[in-house]
XYZ file of C-alpha atoms in Angstrom:
662
model
C 19.574 -64.166 45.597
C 18.887 -62.493 48.443
C 16.671 -59.037 48.350
C 19.782 -56.556 48.549
C 20.809 -58.239 45.181
C 17.364 -57.717 43.705
C 16.783 -53.941 44.867
C 20.229 -52.502 44.382
C 19.877 -53.207 40.174
C 16.271 -51.797 40.602
C 17.409 -48.620 42.452
C 20.468 -48.202 39.632
C 17.859 -48.190 36.969
C 15.772 -45.909 38.616
C 18.543 -43.268 39.131
C 19.704 -43.540 35.770
C 16.084 -43.042 34.615
C 16.023 -39.933 36.659
C 19.343 -38.689 35.289
C 18.211 -39.260 31.547
C 15.063 -37.581 32.117
C 16.470 -34.844 33.949
C 19.151 -34.004 30.918
C 16.184 -34.537 28.401
C 14.288 -31.857 29.810
C 17.065 -29.352 30.411
C 17.957 -30.176 26.524
C 14.627 -29.133 25.208
C 14.360 -26.042 27.592
C 14.551 -22.852 25.661
C 17.320 -21.763 27.612
C 19.244 -24.522 26.416
C 17.862 -23.814 23.008
C 19.331 -20.485 22.984
C 22.606 -21.668 24.184
C 22.604 -24.449 21.264
C 21.924 -21.722 18.943
C 24.970 -19.777 20.117
C 26.983 -22.803 19.893
C 26.148 -23.361 16.200
C 26.839 -19.694 15.431
C 30.247 -20.168 17.398
C 30.768 -23.144 15.390
C 30.079 -21.585 11.786
C 32.453 -18.613 12.991
C 35.317 -21.404 13.523
C 34.164 -22.542 10.017
C 34.895 -19.372 8.880
C 38.414 -19.096 10.028
C 39.925 -21.659 7.630
C 37.437 -21.216 4.777
C 38.795 -20.132 1.383
C 37.075 -17.007 -0.110
C 34.509 -18.684 -2.266
C 30.831 -19.448 -2.422
C 30.689 -21.966 0.311
C 32.240 -19.153 2.535
C 29.392 -16.832 1.709
C 26.954 -19.260 2.325
C 28.119 -19.912 6.047
C 28.008 -16.256 6.352
C 24.321 -16.680 5.200
C 23.363 -19.045 7.946
C 24.875 -16.359 10.740
C 22.729 -13.587 9.328
C 19.455 -16.147 9.252
C 20.679 -16.980 13.067
C 21.094 -13.309 14.001
C 17.693 -12.189 12.220
C 15.148 -12.077 14.990
C 17.530 -12.101 17.884
C 20.219 -9.471 16.977
C 19.380 -7.165 14.109
C 22.741 -5.332 14.297
C 24.592 -8.629 14.158
C 22.578 -9.413 11.291
C 23.313 -6.582 9.678
C 27.151 -6.640 10.162
C 27.471 -10.185 8.578
C 25.198 -8.952 5.746
C 27.693 -6.373 5.044
C 30.631 -9.110 5.120
C 28.592 -11.262 2.952
C 28.014 -8.358 0.400
C 32.094 -7.484 0.272
C 33.081 -11.248 -0.499
C 29.977 -11.978 -2.841
C 31.264 -8.888 -4.789
C 34.882 -9.922 -4.731
C 33.963 -13.440 -6.003
C 31.093 -12.058 -8.290
C 28.756 -14.399 -6.652
C 25.276 -12.587 -7.465
C 23.333 -14.864 -5.283
C 25.177 -14.059 -2.129
C 24.993 -10.270 -3.070
C 20.989 -10.863 -3.642
C 20.803 -12.591 0.050
C 22.734 -9.841 1.505
C 20.564 -7.247 -0.126
C 17.500 -9.173 1.208
C 18.816 -8.812 5.061
C 19.893 -5.265 4.072
C 16.247 -4.571 3.329
C 14.634 -6.678 6.045
C 16.387 -4.800 8.737
C 15.678 -1.457 7.154
C 12.163 -2.293 6.479
C 11.796 -3.263 10.561
C 13.561 -0.152 11.598
C 11.192 2.497 9.575
C 13.610 3.440 6.677
C 10.849 2.373 4.071
C 12.723 4.197 1.313
C 16.161 2.412 2.029
C 14.269 -1.055 2.576
C 12.252 -0.747 -1.065
C 15.807 0.376 -2.421
C 17.409 -2.965 -1.228
C 14.383 -5.342 -2.270
C 14.606 -4.136 -5.546
C 18.215 -4.495 -6.001
C 17.997 -8.001 -4.501
C 14.841 -9.057 -7.063
C 16.855 -7.649 -9.667
C 20.307 -9.763 -8.749
C 17.956 -13.021 -8.298
C 16.771 -12.562 -11.624
C 19.808 -12.350 -12.993
C 21.002 -15.728 -11.778
C 17.867 -17.395 -12.172
C 16.851 -18.201 -8.345
C 13.291 -18.603 -8.931
C 13.113 -19.073 -4.953
C 14.763 -15.722 -4.222
C 12.688 -13.716 -6.903
C 9.379 -15.192 -5.076
C 11.208 -13.705 -1.746
C 12.028 -10.799 -3.016
C 8.773 -9.892 -4.548
C 7.181 -10.840 -0.930
C 9.607 -8.072 0.839
C 8.590 -5.594 -2.007
C 4.689 -6.554 -1.193
C 4.986 -6.093 2.618
C 6.352 -2.565 2.016
C 3.363 -1.655 -0.339
C 0.710 -3.522 2.335
C 2.495 -1.091 5.046
C 2.165 2.100 3.053
C -1.280 1.212 2.202
C -1.048 0.686 -1.153
C -3.339 -2.919 -1.110
C -3.302 -3.181 -4.584
C 0.362 -3.034 -5.052
C 0.698 -5.462 -2.539
C -1.541 -8.298 -3.924
C 0.023 -7.693 -7.418
C 3.492 -8.513 -5.884
C 2.266 -11.239 -3.838
C 0.607 -13.290 -6.362
C 3.722 -12.874 -8.745
C 5.266 -14.419 -6.271
C 2.809 -17.401 -5.435
C 2.651 -18.243 -9.082
C 6.611 -18.627 -8.784
C 6.417 -20.919 -5.853
C 3.677 -22.993 -6.974
C 6.102 -23.951 -9.964
C 9.065 -24.651 -7.806
C 6.952 -26.634 -5.310
C 8.492 -25.227 -2.114
C 5.908 -25.881 0.412
C 7.374 -24.325 3.464
C 7.699 -21.094 0.912
C 4.190 -21.226 -0.239
C 2.713 -21.566 2.820
C 4.658 -18.361 4.094
C 3.151 -16.630 0.705
C -0.523 -17.886 1.759
C -0.285 -16.453 5.221
C 0.821 -12.949 3.513
C -1.836 -12.698 1.082
C -4.186 -13.542 4.120
C -2.554 -10.237 5.892
C -3.370 -8.244 2.717
C -6.869 -9.095 3.011
C -7.258 -8.770 6.619
C -5.589 -5.384 6.384
C -8.214 -4.165 3.921
C -10.895 -5.403 6.807
C -11.795 -8.782 4.561
C -11.821 -11.290 7.110
C -13.596 -14.144 5.325
C -10.959 -13.819 2.725
C -7.999 -13.392 4.787
C -9.014 -16.556 7.198
C -9.154 -18.272 3.953
C -5.793 -17.931 2.864
C -4.550 -18.463 6.721
C -5.830 -21.774 7.087
C -4.494 -23.003 3.688
C -1.327 -21.527 4.618
C -1.616 -23.543 8.122
C -2.561 -26.465 6.834
C 0.254 -26.633 4.073
C 2.660 -25.903 7.033
C 1.301 -28.499 9.574
C 2.156 -31.263 6.621
C 5.308 -30.808 6.474
C 5.820 -29.414 10.389
C 7.411 -26.293 8.919
C 7.492 -24.489 12.588
C 7.754 -21.224 11.366
C 5.129 -21.389 9.231
C 2.671 -22.385 11.987
C 3.814 -19.739 13.864
C 2.800 -17.133 11.536
C -0.546 -18.687 10.671
C -1.360 -19.040 14.623
C -0.520 -15.518 15.098
C -2.594 -14.493 12.137
C -5.444 -16.407 12.804
C -5.488 -15.516 16.413
C -5.972 -11.849 15.171
C -8.634 -12.556 12.761
C -10.651 -14.409 15.700
C -10.081 -10.748 17.559
C -11.984 -9.099 15.098
C -14.672 -11.830 14.959
C -14.999 -11.294 18.865
C -14.063 -15.058 19.591
C -11.688 -14.436 22.245
C -11.498 -17.590 23.574
C -10.456 -18.914 19.980
C -7.906 -16.195 19.652
C -6.320 -16.709 23.018
C -5.991 -20.611 22.193
C -4.150 -19.716 18.822
C -1.940 -16.912 20.585
C -0.887 -19.413 23.353
C 0.210 -21.956 20.752
C 2.280 -19.186 18.783
C 3.866 -17.983 22.028
C 5.102 -21.500 22.817
C 6.593 -21.779 19.244
C 8.171 -18.299 19.365
C 9.838 -18.813 22.955
C 11.248 -22.467 21.584
C 12.976 -20.476 18.718
C 14.141 -17.344 20.545
C 11.834 -15.146 18.113
C 11.765 -11.557 19.997
C 9.958 -9.854 16.941
C 6.986 -12.583 16.951
C 6.710 -12.432 20.766
C 6.342 -8.567 20.731
C 3.316 -8.971 18.080
C 1.867 -12.169 20.064
C 1.933 -10.732 23.476
C 0.485 -7.093 22.071
C -2.277 -9.343 20.966
C -2.691 -11.227 24.141
C -3.042 -7.828 25.495
C -5.716 -7.036 23.053
C -7.911 -9.644 24.045
C -7.575 -8.491 27.962
C -8.524 -4.879 26.641
C -11.413 -6.259 24.763
C -12.571 -7.858 27.757
C -12.144 -4.829 29.596
C -9.305 -6.196 31.671
C -7.411 -2.999 31.745
C -4.403 -3.756 34.272
C -3.651 -7.175 32.575
C -3.844 -5.545 29.025
C -1.141 -2.817 30.209
C 0.966 -5.727 31.886
C 0.924 -7.589 28.316
C 1.725 -4.294 26.470
C 4.431 -3.181 28.230
C 6.289 -7.101 28.182
C 5.769 -6.681 24.252
C 6.910 -3.242 24.021
C 10.201 -4.334 25.893
C 10.664 -7.132 23.176
C 10.003 -4.893 19.945
C 12.279 -2.454 21.504
C 14.881 -5.110 21.994
C 15.259 -5.735 18.303
C 14.360 -2.152 17.375
C 11.277 -3.256 15.660
C 9.646 0.546 15.246
C 6.668 -0.650 13.145
C 5.376 -2.933 15.840
C 6.649 -0.737 18.795
C 4.837 2.293 17.335
C 1.380 0.121 17.395
C 2.110 -0.992 20.770
C 2.491 2.423 22.431
C -0.637 3.304 20.707
C -2.469 0.529 22.494
C -0.809 1.722 25.860
C -2.010 5.377 25.440
C -5.708 4.214 24.561
C -5.665 1.910 27.844
C -4.712 4.611 29.814
C -6.985 6.940 28.061
C -9.943 3.918 29.278
C -8.356 4.377 33.061
C -8.206 8.337 32.876
C -4.854 8.389 32.933
C -4.289 11.108 30.529
C -0.995 12.607 30.890
C 0.599 9.193 30.681
C -2.227 8.535 27.707
C -0.779 11.406 25.746
C 3.139 10.776 26.099
C 2.322 7.148 24.872
C 0.638 8.411 21.964
C 3.087 11.005 21.149
C 5.748 8.458 20.897
C 3.607 6.214 18.862
C 2.835 8.971 16.585
C 6.715 9.646 16.300
C 7.508 6.042 15.585
C 4.923 5.540 12.840
C 5.746 8.265 11.175
C 9.430 7.529 10.973
C 8.890 3.941 9.899
C 6.416 5.693 7.254
C 3.024 3.736 8.295
C 0.274 5.445 6.847
C -2.289 2.912 8.491
C -0.738 3.092 11.927
C -0.779 6.788 11.618
C -4.183 7.213 10.543
C -5.305 5.079 13.648
C -3.020 6.913 16.031
C -4.735 10.370 14.959
C -8.087 8.665 15.768
C -6.775 7.331 18.955
C -5.661 10.790 20.060
C -8.935 12.343 18.896
C -10.608 9.875 21.754
C -8.166 10.998 24.114
C -8.776 14.667 23.527
C -12.710 13.876 23.700
C -12.121 12.205 27.332
C -10.088 15.504 28.455
C -13.007 17.732 27.361
C -10.923 19.303 24.674
C -13.501 19.640 21.452
C -11.116 21.671 19.190
C -7.988 19.578 19.614
C -10.202 16.389 19.110
C -11.681 17.727 15.908
C -8.077 18.937 14.552
C -6.639 15.165 15.459
C -9.997 13.667 13.549
C -9.281 15.491 10.569
C -5.853 14.163 10.123
C -7.516 10.565 10.754
C -10.402 11.526 8.310
C -7.594 13.055 5.552
C -5.425 9.824 5.852
C -8.210 7.414 5.837
C -10.018 9.281 2.743
C -6.702 9.181 1.109
C -6.304 5.331 1.376
C -9.565 5.016 0.208
C -9.149 7.439 -2.559
C -5.980 5.584 -3.961
C -7.597 2.282 -3.787
C -10.743 3.997 -5.877
C -8.223 5.309 -8.141
C -6.667 1.733 -8.864
C -10.108 0.327 -9.367
C -11.130 2.722 -11.856
C -7.714 2.085 -13.568
C -8.519 -1.392 -13.749
C -11.945 -0.552 -14.866
C -10.871 1.595 -17.581
C -8.287 -1.324 -18.820
C -11.074 -3.522 -19.358
C -13.259 -1.072 -21.169
C -10.243 -0.538 -23.685
C -9.689 -4.128 -23.913
C -13.404 -4.574 -24.525
C -13.338 -1.890 -27.099
C -10.374 -3.422 -28.912
C -12.209 -6.622 -28.856
C -15.300 -4.967 -30.728
C -13.044 -3.220 -32.889
C -11.538 -6.461 -33.761
C -14.820 -8.099 -34.520
C -16.099 -4.895 -36.675
C -13.143 -5.127 -38.575
C -13.365 -9.184 -39.201
C -16.906 -8.223 -39.843
C -15.767 -5.706 -42.403
C -13.318 -8.694 -43.764
C -16.022 -10.984 -44.191
C -18.191 -8.403 -46.379
C -15.205 -7.465 -48.616
C -15.019 -11.425 -49.121
C -18.382 -11.664 -50.099
C -18.769 -8.893 -52.283
C -15.497 -10.244 -53.893
C -16.803 -13.704 -54.332
C -19.963 -11.892 -56.257
C -17.810 -9.485 -58.165
C -15.752 -12.296 -59.386
C -19.385 -13.673 -60.723
C -19.610 -10.358 -62.770
C -16.468 -10.640 -64.346
C -12.389 -9.951 -63.714
C -13.056 -6.187 -65.072
C -15.535 -5.691 -62.134
C -13.117 -7.520 -59.878
C -10.369 -5.269 -60.286
C -12.494 -1.856 -60.161
C -13.915 -3.381 -56.901
C -10.328 -3.901 -55.514
C -8.735 -0.709 -56.252
C -11.869 0.998 -54.475
C -11.415 -1.147 -51.375
C -7.639 -0.644 -51.355
C -7.754 3.142 -51.679
C -10.799 2.961 -48.967
C -8.704 0.920 -46.475
C -5.788 3.325 -46.913
C -7.466 6.402 -46.323
C -9.074 4.788 -43.242
C -5.676 3.437 -41.795
C -4.311 7.120 -42.577
C -6.961 8.719 -40.690
C -6.718 6.113 -38.057
C -3.096 6.578 -37.311
C -3.751 10.251 -37.585
C -6.452 10.120 -34.695
C -4.324 8.099 -32.924
C -0.958 10.330 -33.244
C -3.369 12.818 -32.011
C -4.859 11.298 -29.000
C -1.243 10.376 -27.862
C -0.117 13.503 -28.575
C -2.977 14.971 -26.609
C -2.401 12.663 -23.397
C 0.955 13.718 -23.206
C 0.432 17.629 -23.512
C -2.330 16.880 -20.689
C 0.378 14.749 -18.370
C 3.024 17.743 -19.069
C 0.401 20.169 -17.649
C -1.082 18.325 -14.814
C 0.090 15.628 -12.348
C -0.995 12.133 -13.484
C -3.792 11.628 -11.011
C -5.508 14.916 -12.022
C -5.110 14.401 -15.829
C -6.893 11.068 -15.379
C -9.621 12.911 -13.428
C -10.233 15.289 -16.412
C -9.976 12.419 -19.215
C -12.698 10.253 -17.043
C -14.855 13.344 -15.596
C -14.349 15.962 -17.939
C -13.357 18.427 -14.808
C -11.266 18.099 -11.737
C -12.165 19.141 -8.236
C -10.567 21.317 -5.639
C -8.653 19.259 -2.888
C -7.384 20.069 0.677
C -4.026 18.409 1.602
C -3.455 18.666 5.494
C 0.274 18.040 5.395
C 2.251 18.762 2.215
C 5.803 20.325 1.784
C 6.645 23.801 -0.791
C 9.667 24.551 -2.003
C 10.598 27.735 -3.483
C 13.836 28.782 -5.436
C 15.042 31.719 -6.858
C 18.129 33.110 -8.525
C 20.049 35.773 -6.547
C 20.770 38.947 -8.572
C 18.354 38.129 -11.514
C 17.214 41.283 -12.662
C 21.190 42.818 -12.593
C 22.448 39.844 -14.706
C 19.593 39.936 -16.811
C 20.332 43.571 -18.005
C 23.924 42.684 -19.135
C 23.107 39.661 -21.783
C 20.893 38.740 -24.373
C 17.281 37.323 -24.151
C 18.530 34.245 -26.132
C 21.613 33.342 -24.073
C 19.330 34.230 -20.733
C 16.433 31.822 -21.715
C 18.759 29.011 -22.770
C 20.489 29.488 -19.206
C 17.097 29.286 -17.135
C 15.701 26.524 -19.111
C 19.292 24.445 -18.656
C 18.913 24.930 -15.072
C 15.033 24.360 -14.852
C 15.043 21.171 -16.994
C 17.832 19.868 -14.433
C 15.455 20.609 -11.539
C 12.675 18.762 -13.237
C 14.803 15.520 -13.582
C 15.912 15.888 -9.816
C 12.349 16.333 -8.146
C 11.274 13.784 -10.278
C 13.332 11.283 -8.676
C 12.279 12.239 -5.403
C 8.620 12.277 -5.894
C 8.170 15.763 -5.741
C 5.487 17.508 -7.731
C 6.323 20.683 -10.105
C 3.842 23.243 -9.858
C 4.748 26.032 -11.973
C 7.848 28.472 -12.630
C 7.160 32.302 -11.992
C 10.253 34.292 -14.078
C 13.202 33.154 -12.152
C 11.200 31.269 -9.275
C 10.518 27.541 -9.403
C 8.014 26.064 -7.075
C 7.227 22.287 -6.336
C 5.484 20.338 -3.643
C 6.005 17.072 -1.714
C 3.088 14.867 -0.358
C 0.521 15.513 -3.347
C -1.571 14.644 -4.776
C -0.412 11.125 -3.968
C -0.063 11.152 -0.139
C 3.241 10.268 1.408
C 4.458 10.497 4.841
C 8.051 11.272 3.353
C 6.993 14.521 1.758
C 9.892 16.796 3.997
C 12.599 14.528 3.599
C 11.818 13.771 -0.303
C 11.643 17.722 -0.969
C 14.711 18.053 1.312
C 16.549 15.822 -0.681
C 15.524 17.145 -4.184
C 16.744 20.748 -2.621
C 20.288 19.292 -1.645
C 20.734 18.061 -5.202
C 19.413 21.007 -6.902
C 21.554 23.178 -4.696
C 24.933 20.975 -5.549
C 23.716 21.147 -9.087
C 23.798 25.050 -9.055
C 27.074 25.160 -7.390
C 28.767 23.015 -9.770
C 26.853 24.842 -12.630
C 28.379 28.224 -11.542
C 31.806 26.641 -11.448
C 31.315 25.734 -14.736
C 30.026 28.674 -16.294
C 32.532 31.076 -14.781
C 35.596 28.868 -16.157
C 34.259 29.483 -19.400
C 32.961 33.405 -18.820
C 29.396 32.089 -19.236
C 26.055 33.404 -17.297
C 25.949 32.020 -13.825
C 23.416 32.299 -10.793
C 23.387 31.671 -7.166
C 20.385 30.124 -5.991
C 18.364 30.604 -2.654
C 16.156 27.761 -1.248
C 13.345 28.031 0.934
C 10.992 25.071 2.434
C 7.874 25.238 4.632
C 5.573 22.157 5.716
C 1.626 22.839 6.335
C -1.623 22.350 4.630
C -2.636 23.715 1.031
C -5.844 23.750 -1.250
C -5.055 22.510 -4.742
C -6.504 22.607 -7.653
C -7.100 23.665 -11.645
C -7.674 27.235 -12.348
C -8.940 28.204 -16.001
C -10.858 26.757 -18.705
C -9.272 27.070 -21.587
C -5.540 26.922 -20.429
C -5.359 24.582 -17.771
C -3.014 25.373 -14.943
C -2.727 23.295 -11.501
C -1.897 25.384 -8.454
C -1.652 25.279 -4.866
C -3.022 28.122 -2.268
C -2.870 28.466 1.414
C -0.793 30.194 3.824
C 1.725 27.585 3.555
C 2.730 28.575 0.123
C 3.342 32.241 1.119
C 5.384 31.072 4.318
C 7.636 28.574 1.820
C 8.301 32.110 -0.194
C 9.217 33.853 3.037
C 11.456 30.855 3.689
C 13.227 31.605 0.262
C 13.298 35.480 0.519
C 15.013 34.833 4.162
C 17.555 32.274 2.754
C 21.295 33.248 1.414
C 22.933 32.102 -1.528
C 23.688 28.518 -1.647
C 21.907 27.839 1.488
C 18.596 26.140 2.139
C 16.169 27.867 4.635
C 13.652 25.922 6.411
C 10.899 26.550 8.726
C 10.194 24.992 12.315
C 7.492 22.831 10.777
C 9.749 21.086 8.190
C 12.641 21.395 10.653
C 10.368 18.954 13.208
C 10.097 16.394 10.532
C 13.741 16.066 9.131
C 15.627 16.623 12.399
C 16.610 13.069 12.717
C 18.059 12.563 9.215
C 19.694 16.116 8.725
C 21.827 18.496 10.755
C 20.298 21.973 11.204
C 21.780 25.160 12.293
C 18.817 27.104 14.282
C 18.825 30.649 13.180
C 16.352 31.850 15.727
C 13.156 33.962 14.887
C 13.357 35.788 11.910
C 11.137 38.527 10.656
C 8.993 37.454 7.804
C 7.069 40.128 5.498
C 3.460 39.965 6.779
C 3.752 36.420 9.093
C 5.493 37.887 11.925
C 8.796 36.240 13.762
C 9.145 32.452 12.360
C 11.733 29.757 13.689
C 14.293 29.117 10.484
C 16.871 26.599 10.146
C 19.833 26.517 7.793
C 20.280 22.870 6.669
C 23.574 21.842 6.784
C 24.195 17.953 5.799
C 22.427 14.887 6.010
C 23.030 13.050 9.484
C 25.798 10.789 8.862
C 25.068 8.595 11.899
C 21.493 7.789 10.815
C 22.682 7.387 7.478
C 25.001 4.814 8.407
């Protein structure tokens, strides 16, 4: 055999090995993974062309939704709507639940917290009805995430631990791993980093055991963030780079936004501001690509903070304004709180002490609100424990009493049957008397509690029951609504007092039900005026839209009521409504007859809004308009003279913005 015959086969083998290596590298590249993902989606769509309208078709659509979730939320939402329609047609409750879960997920990412909670609650209800344990656990996790973003950590933990309990029974390690990471996140948000790291590590260990990459990705991100707070930047960077690799392989843009933002945070803490900005802007592109308002608001805040450090104050202000707008629209109280603090720091750096103080007050207000909510819940838990202990003591005392009776019975038996009969009659009558008195006492307590709750907000009623009094509080941002019947005096002169009171009672009772549904607090009625407020005593960032939603429903109720009454010749009223947003002071007046009331210029301006309204119209101030303009179409009336308040921008609310509603 000559040299040529030996060399040629070797060269051929080498060439084939090179080609195969190149092919393997191409197949494992992120670009190819993305193409493979799209090819898979196309393949699933082809299956749908010949599929029957049954549960198998629903499950195929479910796979398409999952494929689009992290890369194209609009497509995910579109396919989820198709999944719901087909599931309703076939009566497939599990498919309906899946669809609502995706609706909730997309709504949450886009900052529509109210819609997200509605969808997640429906999703959980449907999973419960069809006995899907894994689905129920997923629903509880989604609801927990919403409570966490609102700063309601006790409710978040309550829901996530229900989820964990369900998952531990199913033994699904993937879902248990994700659940453990979510528990860690809640403790992280509370600043309890050791407890957070404990759950993160448990979640990572379980994910690594089964090589569950999404779980490993989530754990790497969470542990990295924990190390940043411990100022262990090299260890944090190690975890984020591992997470980045997994996210790139999966094409998960939402996670990439989170990871790269945190890498920017590491550079920021190391005072490498140019590198921090570079990472922040890259992260922002990913967040905006998937319309993730929650993360985008945080990234804008970080950019504004970094520009402040670089003394580029104009750029800082622009990015912080954008951050605040997004945080408010996504109803993220924690982010809003932190943005106000960052704005205060910018004002101080610019030499604007007055503005710095105002922004710092807003920060303190939100911070204290979160703390107060937490303390209120802790007090409630303590009260529940106290009540339980009291019941235990009462039960023990009752048992001791029974033991005493039994001993006495034994002694009496020794004294003869006659003595026993007399003794039993006495005991029976005494026990009946005690029982009746206890029942009467309990009924009086229940009536007392119910009466207090009818007069006062629940938080204030609880404070009075515990402390014996209630402190006045300042609320930096609430929305006040006044309503008033047009021509009430003229109508009241023509009808009997009984008919007049009955009609007002009917209308105000309807108003009570409507505002309760929209989380709005009734303050009082004064004659034919009805006054209520959103955003207190429990803080919400949706107070303006809550009040406006209630106002529209009240207006529509009154228009329909007028038609009904006119048709039968009854009493009918036309209603004016006025709304304004601003700070108020709230507290209890009186010592014999409690009355919860609000004071301040905001209340007076809200009254002027109503006085300058028209029958069947809702008149809002410029302050309120700024908070609802993206969700409602409003007609600018210009600046109008308000008695003792000067010229004020006023708007008539037309209807809900149909484009946003979609």
